[in-house]
Coordinates of C-alpha atoms in Angstrom, one line a residue:
M1 CA 89.6 -23.4 79.8
R2 CA 92.6 -22.0 81.6
G3 CA 93.3 -22.1 85.3
G4 CA 89.9 -23.7 86.3
R5 CA 87.9 -20.8 84.6
I6 CA 85.1 -21.3 82.2
G7 CA 86.2 -20.8 78.6
A8 CA 84.7 -18.1 76.3
R9 CA 83.0 -20.7 74.1
T10 CA 81.2 -22.3 77.0
K11 CA 80.2 -18.9 78.4
L12 CA 78.9 -17.9 74.9
L13 CA 76.7 -21.1 74.7
I14 CA 75.3 -20.5 78.2
W15 CA 74.6 -16.8 77.5
L16 CA 73.0 -17.6 74.2
I17 CA 70.9 -20.6 75.0
M18 CA 69.6 -19.8 78.5
P19 CA 68.4 -16.3 77.8
S20 CA 66.8 -17.5 74.6
L21 CA 64.8 -20.2 76.5
I22 CA 63.8 -17.7 79.2
L23 CA 62.9 -15.1 76.5
E24 CA 60.8 -17.7 74.6
A25 CA 58.8 -18.5 77.7
A26 CA 58.3 -14.8 78.5
I27 CA 57.2 -14.1 74.9
I28 CA 54.7 -17.0 75.0
L29 CA 53.2 -15.7 78.2
L30 CA 53.1 -12.1 77.1
A31 CA 52.1 -12.6 73.5
Q32 CA 48.6 -11.5 74.0
S33 CA 49.4 -8.4 76.0
N34 CA 52.2 -7.5 73.6
T35 CA 49.9 -7.8 70.6
T36 CA 47.3 -5.7 72.3
S37 CA 50.0 -3.1 73.2
F38 CA 51.1 -3.1 69.6
L39 CA 47.6 -2.5 68.4
R40 CA 47.2 0.3 70.9
Q41 CA 50.4 1.9 69.7
T42 CA 49.2 1.5 66.1
Q43 CA 45.9 3.1 67.1
D44 CA 47.7 6.0 68.9
G45 CA 49.8 6.5 65.8
A46 CA 46.8 6.5 63.6
L47 CA 44.9 8.9 65.8
N48 CA 47.9 11.2 66.0
G49 CA 48.1 11.2 62.3
M50 CA 44.4 11.9 62.0
V51 CA 44.3 14.7 64.5
V52 CA 47.3 16.4 62.8
Q53 CA 45.6 16.1 59.5
S54 CA 42.4 17.4 60.9
V55 CA 44.1 20.4 62.5
R56 CA 46.0 21.1 59.3
L57 CA 42.8 21.0 57.2
M58 CA 41.1 23.4 59.7
E59 CA 44.0 25.8 59.8
S60 CA 44.3 25.7 56.0
Q61 CA 40.7 26.7 55.6
M62 CA 41.0 29.4 58.2
N63 CA 44.2 30.7 56.5
D64 CA 42.2 30.9 53.2
L65 CA 39.6 33.0 55.0
V66 CA 42.2 35.3 56.5
L67 CA 43.7 35.8 53.0
N68 CA 40.3 36.7 51.7
V69 CA 39.9 39.3 54.5
L70 CA 43.3 40.8 53.6
G71 CA 42.5 40.9 49.9
I72 CA 39.3 42.8 50.5
E73 CA 41.1 45.2 52.9
D74 CA 43.6 46.0 50.1
E75 CA 40.7 46.6 47.7
I76 CA 39.0 49.0 50.1
L77 CA 42.3 50.9 50.9
Y78 CA 44.0 50.9 47.6
G79 CA 41.4 50.0 45.0
E80 CA 38.4 51.9 43.7
K81 CA 36.6 53.9 46.4
V82 CA 33.1 52.9 45.0
P83 CA 31.1 50.5 47.2
A84 CA 29.9 48.6 44.2
D85 CA 33.5 47.5 43.5
W86 CA 33.9 46.4 47.1
V87 CA 30.7 44.3 46.8
R88 CA 32.2 42.6 43.7
S89 CA 35.4 41.8 45.6
M90 CA 33.3 40.4 48.5
E91 CA 31.2 38.3 46.1
A92 CA 34.3 36.8 44.6
A93 CA 35.7 35.9 48.0
A94 CA 32.3 34.4 49.1
Q95 CA 31.8 32.4 45.9
T96 CA 35.3 30.9 46.1
R97 CA 34.4 29.1 49.4
P98 CA 30.6 29.3 49.6
E99 CA 30.4 26.5 52.1
L100 CA 32.6 28.4 54.5
V101 CA 31.9 32.1 53.8
R102 CA 28.3 32.9 54.7
G103 CA 28.6 36.6 54.3
V104 CA 31.0 39.6 54.2
V105 CA 30.3 43.1 55.5
Y106 CA 32.3 46.3 55.8
L107 CA 31.3 48.8 58.5
R108 CA 32.8 52.2 57.9
N109 CA 33.2 54.7 60.7
D110 CA 30.8 57.2 59.0
G111 CA 28.0 54.7 59.2
L112 CA 28.3 53.2 55.6
I113 CA 27.5 49.5 55.5
V114 CA 28.5 47.4 52.5
G115 CA 28.1 43.7 52.3
Y116 CA 27.4 40.5 50.4
P117 CA 24.9 39.0 50.0
E118 CA 23.0 42.2 50.4
Y119 CA 19.8 40.5 51.8
F120 CA 21.8 39.4 54.9
W121 CA 22.5 42.9 56.0
D122 CA 18.9 44.2 55.6
S123 CA 17.9 42.0 58.5
F124 CA 21.2 41.6 60.2
A125 CA 20.6 40.5 63.8
Q126 CA 21.7 42.6 66.7
K127 CA 23.6 39.7 68.1
E128 CA 26.0 39.6 65.1
M129 CA 26.5 43.4 65.2
N130 CA 27.3 43.3 68.9
V131 CA 29.9 40.6 68.3
I132 CA 31.6 42.7 65.6
R133 CA 31.6 45.8 67.7
A134 CA 32.9 44.0 70.8
Q135 CA 35.8 42.4 68.7
T136 CA 36.6 45.8 67.2
K137 CA 36.7 47.4 70.6
N138 CA 38.8 44.8 72.3
S139 CA 41.2 43.7 69.6
N140 CA 44.3 45.0 68.0
M141 CA 44.8 45.6 64.3
G142 CA 45.1 41.8 63.6
V143 CA 42.6 39.2 62.5
V144 CA 40.2 38.2 65.4
W145 CA 38.0 35.1 65.5
S146 CA 34.9 35.1 67.7
E147 CA 33.9 32.2 69.8
P148 CA 31.3 30.1 67.9
F149 CA 27.6 30.9 68.4
T150 CA 24.3 29.9 66.8
S151 CA 23.0 32.2 64.1
T152 CA 20.5 32.2 61.3
M153 CA 23.3 33.0 58.8
G154 CA 24.7 29.5 58.9
S155 CA 24.1 26.7 56.4
T156 CA 21.9 24.6 58.6
G157 CA 19.1 27.1 59.5
L158 CA 18.2 28.7 62.8
N159 CA 20.8 26.7 64.9
S160 CA 23.7 27.1 62.6
L161 CA 27.1 27.3 64.3
V162 CA 29.1 30.3 63.0
S163 CA 32.1 32.4 63.9
I164 CA 32.7 36.0 63.0
V165 CA 36.2 37.0 61.7
T166 CA 37.0 40.7 62.1
K167 CA 39.8 42.9 60.8
Q168 CA 40.2 46.6 61.5
V169 CA 40.9 48.5 58.3
I170 CA 43.8 50.9 58.9
D171 CA 45.0 53.4 56.3
E172 CA 48.7 54.3 55.6
E173 CA 48.6 57.0 58.3
G174 CA 47.5 54.4 61.0
K175 CA 44.0 55.8 61.1
Q176 CA 41.1 53.3 61.5
E177 CA 38.6 53.7 58.7
G178 CA 36.3 50.9 59.7
V179 CA 36.0 47.2 60.3
L180 CA 35.8 44.3 57.8
A181 CA 33.9 41.2 59.0
F182 CA 33.3 37.6 57.7
V183 CA 30.7 35.2 58.8
T184 CA 32.1 31.7 58.5
D185 CA 30.3 28.4 59.0
V186 CA 32.1 26.4 61.8
T187 CA 30.0 23.3 61.1
S188 CA 31.3 23.2 57.6
I189 CA 34.9 23.7 58.7
V190 CA 34.7 20.7 61.2
Q191 CA 32.8 18.4 58.8
R192 CA 35.3 19.0 56.0
S193 CA 38.2 18.3 58.4
A194 CA 36.7 15.4 60.4
A195 CA 38.9 12.4 60.8
F196 CA 38.1 9.3 58.7
A197 CA 39.7 5.9 59.6
G198 CA 37.9 3.6 57.2
N199 CA 37.9 0.5 59.5
Y200 CA 36.2 1.8 62.6
D201 CA 34.1 4.7 63.9
T202 CA 35.8 8.0 64.6
R203 CA 34.6 11.1 66.5
T204 CA 36.0 14.6 66.0
L205 CA 35.3 17.1 68.7
L206 CA 36.2 20.8 68.7
Y207 CA 36.7 22.8 71.9
D208 CA 37.2 26.6 72.3
Q209 CA 39.9 28.4 74.3
K210 CA 38.0 27.8 77.5
D211 CA 37.8 24.1 76.9
R212 CA 34.1 24.2 76.1
L213 CA 32.6 21.9 73.4
I214 CA 31.9 23.8 70.2
Y215 CA 30.9 21.0 67.9
S216 CA 31.3 17.2 67.5
I217 CA 30.8 14.8 64.6
T218 CA 31.0 11.0 64.2
I219 CA 31.9 9.2 61.0
V220 CA 30.5 5.6 61.0
A221 CA 32.8 3.0 59.4
R222 CA 30.0 0.9 57.8
N223 CA 29.1 3.9 55.7
S224 CA 31.7 6.6 55.3
Y225 CA 29.0 9.0 54.0
E226 CA 26.9 8.7 57.1
T227 CA 27.7 11.2 59.8
L228 CA 26.1 11.6 63.3
E229 CA 26.2 15.0 64.9
Y230 CA 25.6 15.2 68.6
A231 CA 26.8 16.9 71.8
E232 CA 26.8 14.5 74.7
R233 CA 26.5 15.8 78.2
N234 CA 29.7 14.1 79.4
T235 CA 31.8 15.9 76.7
Q236 CA 30.6 19.4 77.2
T237 CA 34.0 20.3 78.7
L238 CA 37.4 19.0 77.8
S239 CA 38.2 17.8 81.3
A240 CA 34.9 15.9 81.5
A241 CA 35.5 14.4 78.1
K242 CA 38.9 13.1 79.0
A243 CA 37.5 11.5 82.2
N244 CA 34.8 9.9 80.2
F245 CA 37.1 8.5 77.5
E246 CA 39.5 7.1 80.1
R247 CA 36.6 5.6 82.1
N248 CA 35.2 3.8 79.0
D249 CA 38.7 2.8 77.8
E250 CA 38.4 4.8 74.6
Y251 CA 41.4 5.9 72.6
Y252 CA 41.8 9.7 72.0
V253 CA 44.3 12.3 71.0
I254 CA 44.3 16.0 71.7
S255 CA 46.0 18.7 69.5
D256 CA 46.1 22.4 69.9
M257 CA 45.7 24.8 67.0
K258 CA 48.9 26.8 66.8
Q259 CA 47.3 29.9 65.5
A260 CA 44.1 31.9 66.2
P261 CA 41.5 31.1 67.3
F262 CA 43.6 28.6 69.4
W263 CA 40.9 25.9 69.5
K264 CA 41.5 22.3 70.5
V265 CA 40.7 19.2 68.3
V266 CA 40.1 15.8 69.9
I267 CA 40.0 12.6 67.8
V268 CA 38.3 9.5 69.4
G269 CA 38.6 6.1 67.8
D270 CA 37.0 2.7 68.5
V271 CA 39.7 0.1 68.1
K272 CA 37.9 -2.9 69.6
T273 CA 36.7 -4.1 66.2
L274 CA 40.2 -4.0 64.8
E275 CA 41.7 -5.8 67.8
N276 CA 39.3 -8.8 67.3
K277 CA 40.7 -9.2 63.8
Y278 CA 44.3 -9.6 65.1
R279 CA 43.7 -12.2 67.8
P280 CA 45.0 -15.2 65.7
I281 CA 48.4 -13.5 65.6
V282 CA 49.0 -14.7 69.1
Q283 CA 48.5 -18.4 68.4
F284 CA 50.6 -18.1 65.2
A285 CA 53.4 -16.4 67.1
I286 CA 53.4 -19.2 69.8
M287 CA 53.7 -21.8 67.1
I288 CA 56.6 -20.1 65.3
L289 CA 58.5 -19.7 68.6
L290 CA 58.1 -23.3 69.6
L291 CA 59.3 -24.6 66.2
G292 CA 62.2 -22.2 66.1
S293 CA 63.6 -23.0 69.5
A294 CA 65.2 -26.3 68.6
G295 CA 66.8 -24.9 65.5
L296 CA 68.2 -21.9 67.4
I297 CA 70.0 -24.2 69.8
F298 CA 71.9 -25.9 67.0
L299 CA 72.7 -22.6 65.4
Y300 CA 74.1 -21.2 68.6
I301 CA 76.6 -24.1 68.9
G302 CA 77.9 -23.4 65.4
V303 CA 77.9 -19.7 65.8
S304 CA 79.8 -19.8 69.1
W305 CA 82.6 -21.9 67.5
W306 CA 82.8 -19.6 64.5
F307 CA 83.0 -16.5 66.7
T308 CA 85.3 -17.6 69.5
K309 CA 88.0 -19.2 67.4
P310 CA 89.4 -15.9 65.9
I311 CA 88.8 -14.1 69.2
T312 CA 90.9 -16.8 71.0
S313 CA 93.7 -16.3 68.5
L314 CA 93.6 -12.5 69.0
T315 CA 93.7 -12.9 72.8
K316 CA 96.8 -15.0 72.6
G317 CA 98.5 -12.4 70.4
I318 CA 97.6 -9.5 72.6
R319 CA 99.0 -11.4 75.6
H320 CA 102.2 -11.8 73.6
I321 CA 102.4 -8.1 72.8
A322 CA 101.7 -7.2 76.4
T323 CA 105.0 -8.9 77.3
G324 CA 106.9 -6.3 75.2
H325 CA 107.0 -8.0 71.7
L326 CA 105.6 -5.0 69.8
D327 CA 106.8 -6.6 66.5
H328 CA 104.2 -9.3 66.7
T329 CA 101.8 -9.6 63.8
F330 CA 98.6 -11.6 63.3
E331 CA 98.2 -14.0 60.5
V332 CA 95.2 -13.0 58.3
V333 CA 93.4 -16.0 56.9
R334 CA 89.8 -14.8 56.8
Q335 CA 88.2 -12.2 54.6
D336 CA 85.4 -11.2 57.0
E337 CA 85.2 -8.7 59.9
F338 CA 87.6 -10.8 62.0
G339 CA 90.1 -10.8 59.2
E340 CA 89.7 -7.0 58.9
M341 CA 90.2 -6.8 62.7
A342 CA 93.5 -8.7 62.4
R343 CA 94.7 -6.4 59.5
E344 CA 93.7 -3.3 61.4
F345 CA 95.5 -4.6 64.6
N346 CA 98.6 -5.2 62.6
R347 CA 98.4 -1.7 61.1
M348 CA 97.8 -0.2 64.6
M349 CA 100.9 -1.9 65.9
R350 CA 103.0 -0.5 63.0
T351 CA 101.5 2.9 63.8
I352 CA 102.4 2.6 67.5
Q353 CA 106.0 1.7 66.6
E354 CA 106.1 4.8 64.2
L355 CA 104.7 7.0 66.9
I356 CA 107.2 5.8 69.5
E357 CA 110.0 6.6 67.0
T358 CA 108.5 10.0 66.2
L359 CA 108.1 10.7 69.9
K360 CA 111.8 9.9 70.5
Q361 CA 112.8 12.3 67.7
T362 CA 110.5 15.0 68.9
E363 CA 111.9 14.8 72.4
E364 CA 115.4 15.0 71.0
Q365 CA 114.5 18.0 68.9
K366 CA 113.0 19.7 72.0
R367 CA 116.0 18.9 74.1
Q368 CA 118.3 20.3 71.4
A369 CA 116.1 23.4 71.0
D370 CA 116.1 24.0 74.7
F371 CA 119.9 23.7 74.8
Q372 CA 120.5 25.9 71.8
M373 CA 118.1 28.5 73.3
L374 CA 119.8 28.5 76.6
L375 CA 123.1 29.1 74.9
A376 CA 121.7 31.8 72.8
Q377 CA 120.5 33.8 75.9
I378 CA 124.1 34.6 76.9
N379 CA 125.0 36.7 73.9
P380 CA 128.8 37.2 73.9
H381 CA 128.2 40.7 72.4
F382 CA 126.0 41.5 75.4
L383 CA 128.7 40.3 77.8
Y384 CA 131.3 42.3 75.9
N385 CA 129.3 45.5 76.0
T386 CA 128.4 45.0 79.7
L387 CA 132.0 44.5 80.7
N388 CA 133.1 47.5 78.6
T389 CA 130.4 49.6 80.4
I390 CA 131.8 48.4 83.8
D391 CA 135.3 49.3 82.7
I392 CA 134.1 52.9 81.8
M393 CA 132.2 53.1 85.1
V394 CA 135.5 52.5 87.0
D395 CA 136.6 56.0 86.0
F396 CA 133.4 57.8 86.6
K397 CA 131.1 55.9 89.0
G398 CA 131.4 55.0 92.6
K399 CA 132.3 51.6 94.0
E400 CA 128.8 50.9 95.2
E401 CA 127.2 51.4 91.8
I402 CA 129.9 49.2 90.1
H403 CA 129.3 46.5 92.7
R404 CA 125.5 46.7 92.0
V405 CA 126.0 46.2 88.2
M406 CA 128.4 43.3 88.8
T407 CA 125.9 41.7 91.2
V408 CA 123.1 41.9 88.6
L409 CA 125.4 40.5 85.9
I410 CA 126.4 37.5 88.1
R411 CA 122.7 36.9 88.8
L412 CA 121.9 36.9 85.1
L413 CA 124.7 34.5 84.3
K414 CA 123.7 32.2 87.2
Y415 CA 120.0 32.1 86.1
G416 CA 120.8 31.6 82.4
L417 CA 123.3 28.8 83.0
D418 CA 121.2 26.9 85.5
R419 CA 120.0 23.8 83.7
T420 CA 118.3 22.1 86.6
N421 CA 114.8 22.9 85.5
V422 CA 113.1 23.8 82.2
L423 CA 110.3 25.7 84.0
R424 CA 110.7 28.5 86.5
R425 CA 108.2 30.7 88.4
L426 CA 106.8 33.6 86.5
D427 CA 108.0 36.1 89.0
E428 CA 111.6 34.7 88.7
E429 CA 111.4 35.0 84.9
L430 CA 110.3 38.6 85.2
T431 CA 113.0 39.3 87.7
Y432 CA 115.5 38.1 85.2
V433 CA 114.0 40.5 82.6
K434 CA 114.2 43.3 85.1
D435 CA 117.9 42.5 85.7
Y436 CA 118.6 42.5 82.0
L437 CA 116.8 45.8 81.5
Y438 CA 118.7 47.3 84.4
I439 CA 122.0 46.4 82.7
Q440 CA 120.7 48.0 79.5
S441 CA 119.6 51.2 81.3
V442 CA 123.1 51.5 82.8
R443 CA 124.7 51.0 79.4
Y444 CA 122.6 53.6 77.7
E445 CA 122.6 56.0 80.6
D446 CA 118.8 55.8 81.2
S447 CA 118.0 56.8 77.7
F448 CA 115.0 54.5 77.8
E449 CA 112.1 54.0 80.2
F450 CA 111.4 50.4 81.3
N451 CA 108.4 49.1 83.3
V452 CA 107.8 45.4 84.3
E453 CA 104.4 44.8 85.9
D454 CA 104.3 43.6 89.5
M455 CA 101.9 40.8 90.3
D456 CA 100.4 39.0 93.3
E457 CA 102.0 35.8 94.8
K458 CA 99.4 33.5 93.2
L459 CA 100.1 34.7 89.7
G460 CA 103.8 35.0 90.2
S461 CA 104.0 31.3 91.2
I462 CA 102.7 30.0 87.9
P463 CA 105.5 28.0 86.2
V464 CA 106.5 29.2 82.7
L465 CA 109.2 28.1 80.2
K466 CA 112.6 29.5 81.3
L467 CA 114.3 32.3 79.3
V468 CA 111.4 32.8 77.0
L469 CA 111.2 36.7 77.4
Q470 CA 114.8 37.8 77.3
P471 CA 115.3 37.4 73.4
I472 CA 112.1 39.4 72.9
V473 CA 113.1 42.2 75.3
E474 CA 116.5 42.3 73.6
N475 CA 115.0 42.7 70.2
A476 CA 112.7 45.4 71.5
V477 CA 115.7 47.4 72.9
F478 CA 118.2 47.0 70.0
H479 CA 115.8 47.0 67.0
G480 CA 113.0 49.1 68.4
L481 CA 114.2 51.7 71.0
R482 CA 117.9 52.2 70.1
P483 CA 117.2 53.7 66.6
L484 CA 114.4 55.9 68.0
T485 CA 114.7 59.6 67.7
G486 CA 112.3 62.5 68.5
R487 CA 110.7 60.8 71.6
K488 CA 111.9 58.9 74.6
G489 CA 111.7 55.1 74.3
K490 CA 109.5 53.2 76.5
L491 CA 109.2 49.4 77.1
T492 CA 106.5 47.7 79.2
V493 CA 106.1 44.0 80.1
T494 CA 102.6 43.1 81.3
V495 CA 101.0 39.7 82.3
R496 CA 97.3 38.9 81.4
P497 CA 95.9 35.6 82.7
S498 CA 92.9 34.1 80.9
G499 CA 91.5 30.9 82.4
K500 CA 94.0 28.1 81.5
E501 CA 96.1 30.4 79.4
L502 CA 98.6 33.1 80.1
E503 CA 99.6 36.0 77.9
I504 CA 102.8 38.0 78.5
I505 CA 102.9 41.2 76.4
V506 CA 106.1 43.1 75.6
A507 CA 105.3 46.5 74.1
D508 CA 107.6 49.3 73.0
N509 CA 107.0 52.7 71.3
G510 CA 110.1 52.3 69.1
V511 CA 110.5 52.6 65.3
G512 CA 108.4 49.6 64.6
M513 CA 108.6 47.6 61.4
S514 CA 107.4 47.9 57.9
K515 CA 104.8 45.6 56.5
D516 CA 107.4 43.6 54.5
K517 CA 109.6 43.2 57.4
L518 CA 106.7 42.2 59.7
D519 CA 105.5 39.6 57.1
G520 CA 109.0 38.2 56.9
L521 CA 109.1 37.9 60.7
L522 CA 105.7 36.1 60.7
Q523 CA 106.9 33.8 58.0
A524 CA 110.0 33.0 60.0
A525 CA 107.9 32.2 63.0
A526 CA 105.9 29.8 60.8
G527 CA 109.1 28.0 59.8
I528 CA 109.2 29.5 56.2
D529 CA 112.7 30.4 55.1
T530 CA 112.8 33.7 53.3
E531 CA 115.5 36.0 52.1
T532 CA 114.7 38.4 54.9
I533 CA 115.8 35.9 57.6
N534 CA 119.3 37.3 58.0
D535 CA 119.4 39.1 61.3
G536 CA 119.2 38.2 65.0
N537 CA 115.7 39.7 65.2
H538 CA 114.2 37.0 63.0
I539 CA 116.3 34.2 64.4
G540 CA 115.6 35.0 68.0
F541 CA 111.8 35.4 67.3
R542 CA 111.7 32.1 65.4
N543 CA 113.7 30.2 68.1
V544 CA 111.5 31.4 70.9
H545 CA 108.3 30.6 68.9
E546 CA 109.5 27.1 68.0
R547 CA 110.6 26.5 71.6
V548 CA 107.2 27.5 73.0
Q549 CA 105.4 25.3 70.5
L550 CA 107.6 22.3 71.2
Y551 CA 106.8 22.6 74.9
Y552 CA 103.2 23.8 75.0
G553 CA 101.7 22.7 71.6
V554 CA 100.8 24.1 68.2
G555 CA 98.2 26.5 69.6
Y556 CA 100.7 28.5 71.5
G557 CA 103.7 30.7 70.7
L558 CA 104.3 34.3 69.7
G559 CA 102.1 36.9 68.0
I560 CA 103.3 40.3 66.8
E561 CA 101.8 43.6 65.8
S562 CA 103.9 46.5 64.6
D563 CA 103.5 50.1 63.3
P564 CA 106.4 52.4 62.4
Q565 CA 104.4 55.3 64.0
S566 CA 103.6 53.6 67.4
G567 CA 106.0 50.7 67.9
T568 CA 105.8 47.0 68.3
I569 CA 103.7 44.6 70.5
V570 CA 104.8 41.0 71.0
T571 CA 102.4 38.6 72.7
V572 CA 103.7 35.4 74.3
K573 CA 100.8 32.9 74.6
L574 CA 101.5 30.1 77.1
R575 CA 99.4 27.4 78.8
V576 CA 99.1 27.4 82.5
I577 CA 100.9 24.1 83.6
E578 CA 99.5 22.5 86.7
T579 CA 102.5 20.2 87.5
E580 CA 105.2 19.7 90.0
D581 CA 107.8 20.1 87.3
G582 CA 107.4 23.9 87.3
R583 CA 107.9 24.3 91.0
S584 CA 111.3 25.2 92.4
E585 CA 112.6 26.4 95.6
P586 CA 111.4 30.0 95.9
N587 CA 114.3 32.4 95.3
R588 CA 114.7 35.4 97.4
Q589 CA 112.8 38.3 95.8
I590 CA 115.3 40.8 94.5
T591 CA 114.5 44.1 93.0
A592 CA 116.4 44.6 89.7
G593 CA 119.6 46.5 90.3
R594 CA 119.6 46.0 94.1

């Protein structure tokens, strides 16, 4: 304990023992309800599994019937055109699932009727024919299931529950030739798919699309072969059945059939018998909790000491590191997780020291790169040519024009030698580019056409890295436009903002570069030394690219596209910096050459 505070070991004992005693009392009081809740969850899980299984069995049987329909349709369309062959195909389909398929019939548009078994169709009831015609009239070309109804064609006599499956027979030209119909026994489908729990009674109820009861069946646990079929008044609709189940505290699960005919299956289980078998679990749980309480208290005392001792040692070491002693290391004496924690902490401290050293080196490299780039902007050759141009202008130009060139040159030198800030406003950087291009236009007597895009105040105030465009523009003039013949050289500088990024595009219609030279330039930007890196074009491009990456990150820098027929496009990708570092006193807006 330090400074009157409760120590970690004491707190751990309190937080371990007190909640355990409270939890033990709560478990004893709630054992009965928790056990019942567990049984209900078990019942719900079992019922969910049964209803899923029942639905899958029903859908599987229905899918088999649909496949039979499609098989007979293919025989009618592409097989032999003799009805006797169709009857044999129908007989094969019916004999495959005789408990489900009660009859098959094909009604052709010209009045021909072919079916199996044949004696069904001699006395075919008007009700079945009406169902087939109605489904054919109101359906599309797919398979359609009718709502279940009683019919003499089922397996249980006069009140058999059947459903008619119809499929329009369409030839290759899209013309309807007739309709193919199955009579399927719904009772057999439900009975073969009814849920069986084994330990208690289950009921399976089937409802149609309008939530009306189709059929229900009960499987009695005492004799799994005994089934009770009934239709209670309080389950005639799904809503009434749900209210009845909840009123009588019965467990039930509802599942929709995902495919036609979109019926609903309800499984109801009686779990009361199962609950009675698990009542002794509560007494047994209470006894175990009481016997284990005393042992837990002694265990907590030992565990708290075992856990808190290495934690206390780590805490002391962290306090020591917080005072600035980054060379502190922890003694590793244990081979468990706490020992691993000490080893990882030691490794983390070594990594931190290495990162600090790397950061120092990176900052120094960045500073040196910035300094070298600033020096590289003022090309002595450029100054020599500019002063030589001014000397020539003394003989041929007026005083005002000479004064204008001198003013622009002084402004260029002042901007380039100003080291007060690494970042400058975008409009200031573009003004510097305009001044540089003005000097070049005077030197080459307007042989080239330059255009630097104007922008609004908001975009122009974005801070960008200083002197990042001048080397690119210089390369475009000397290596792209100056050797150009046959057309007038043009150079444009445009700005394209995109969210948190900014792209500055320098495009010229000069001589461009060959693929080999472009590859060498891209390799130079990636820091790969090649034999082609021997001119200012490569060096300037690489220096600007490295400077941008040092400041903005690896994801930023220069991209280039070039074609000897159309010229070169250099894209400078920067990140929009929202910091006070980039803000400077707004300079007076000066038009290049004014």
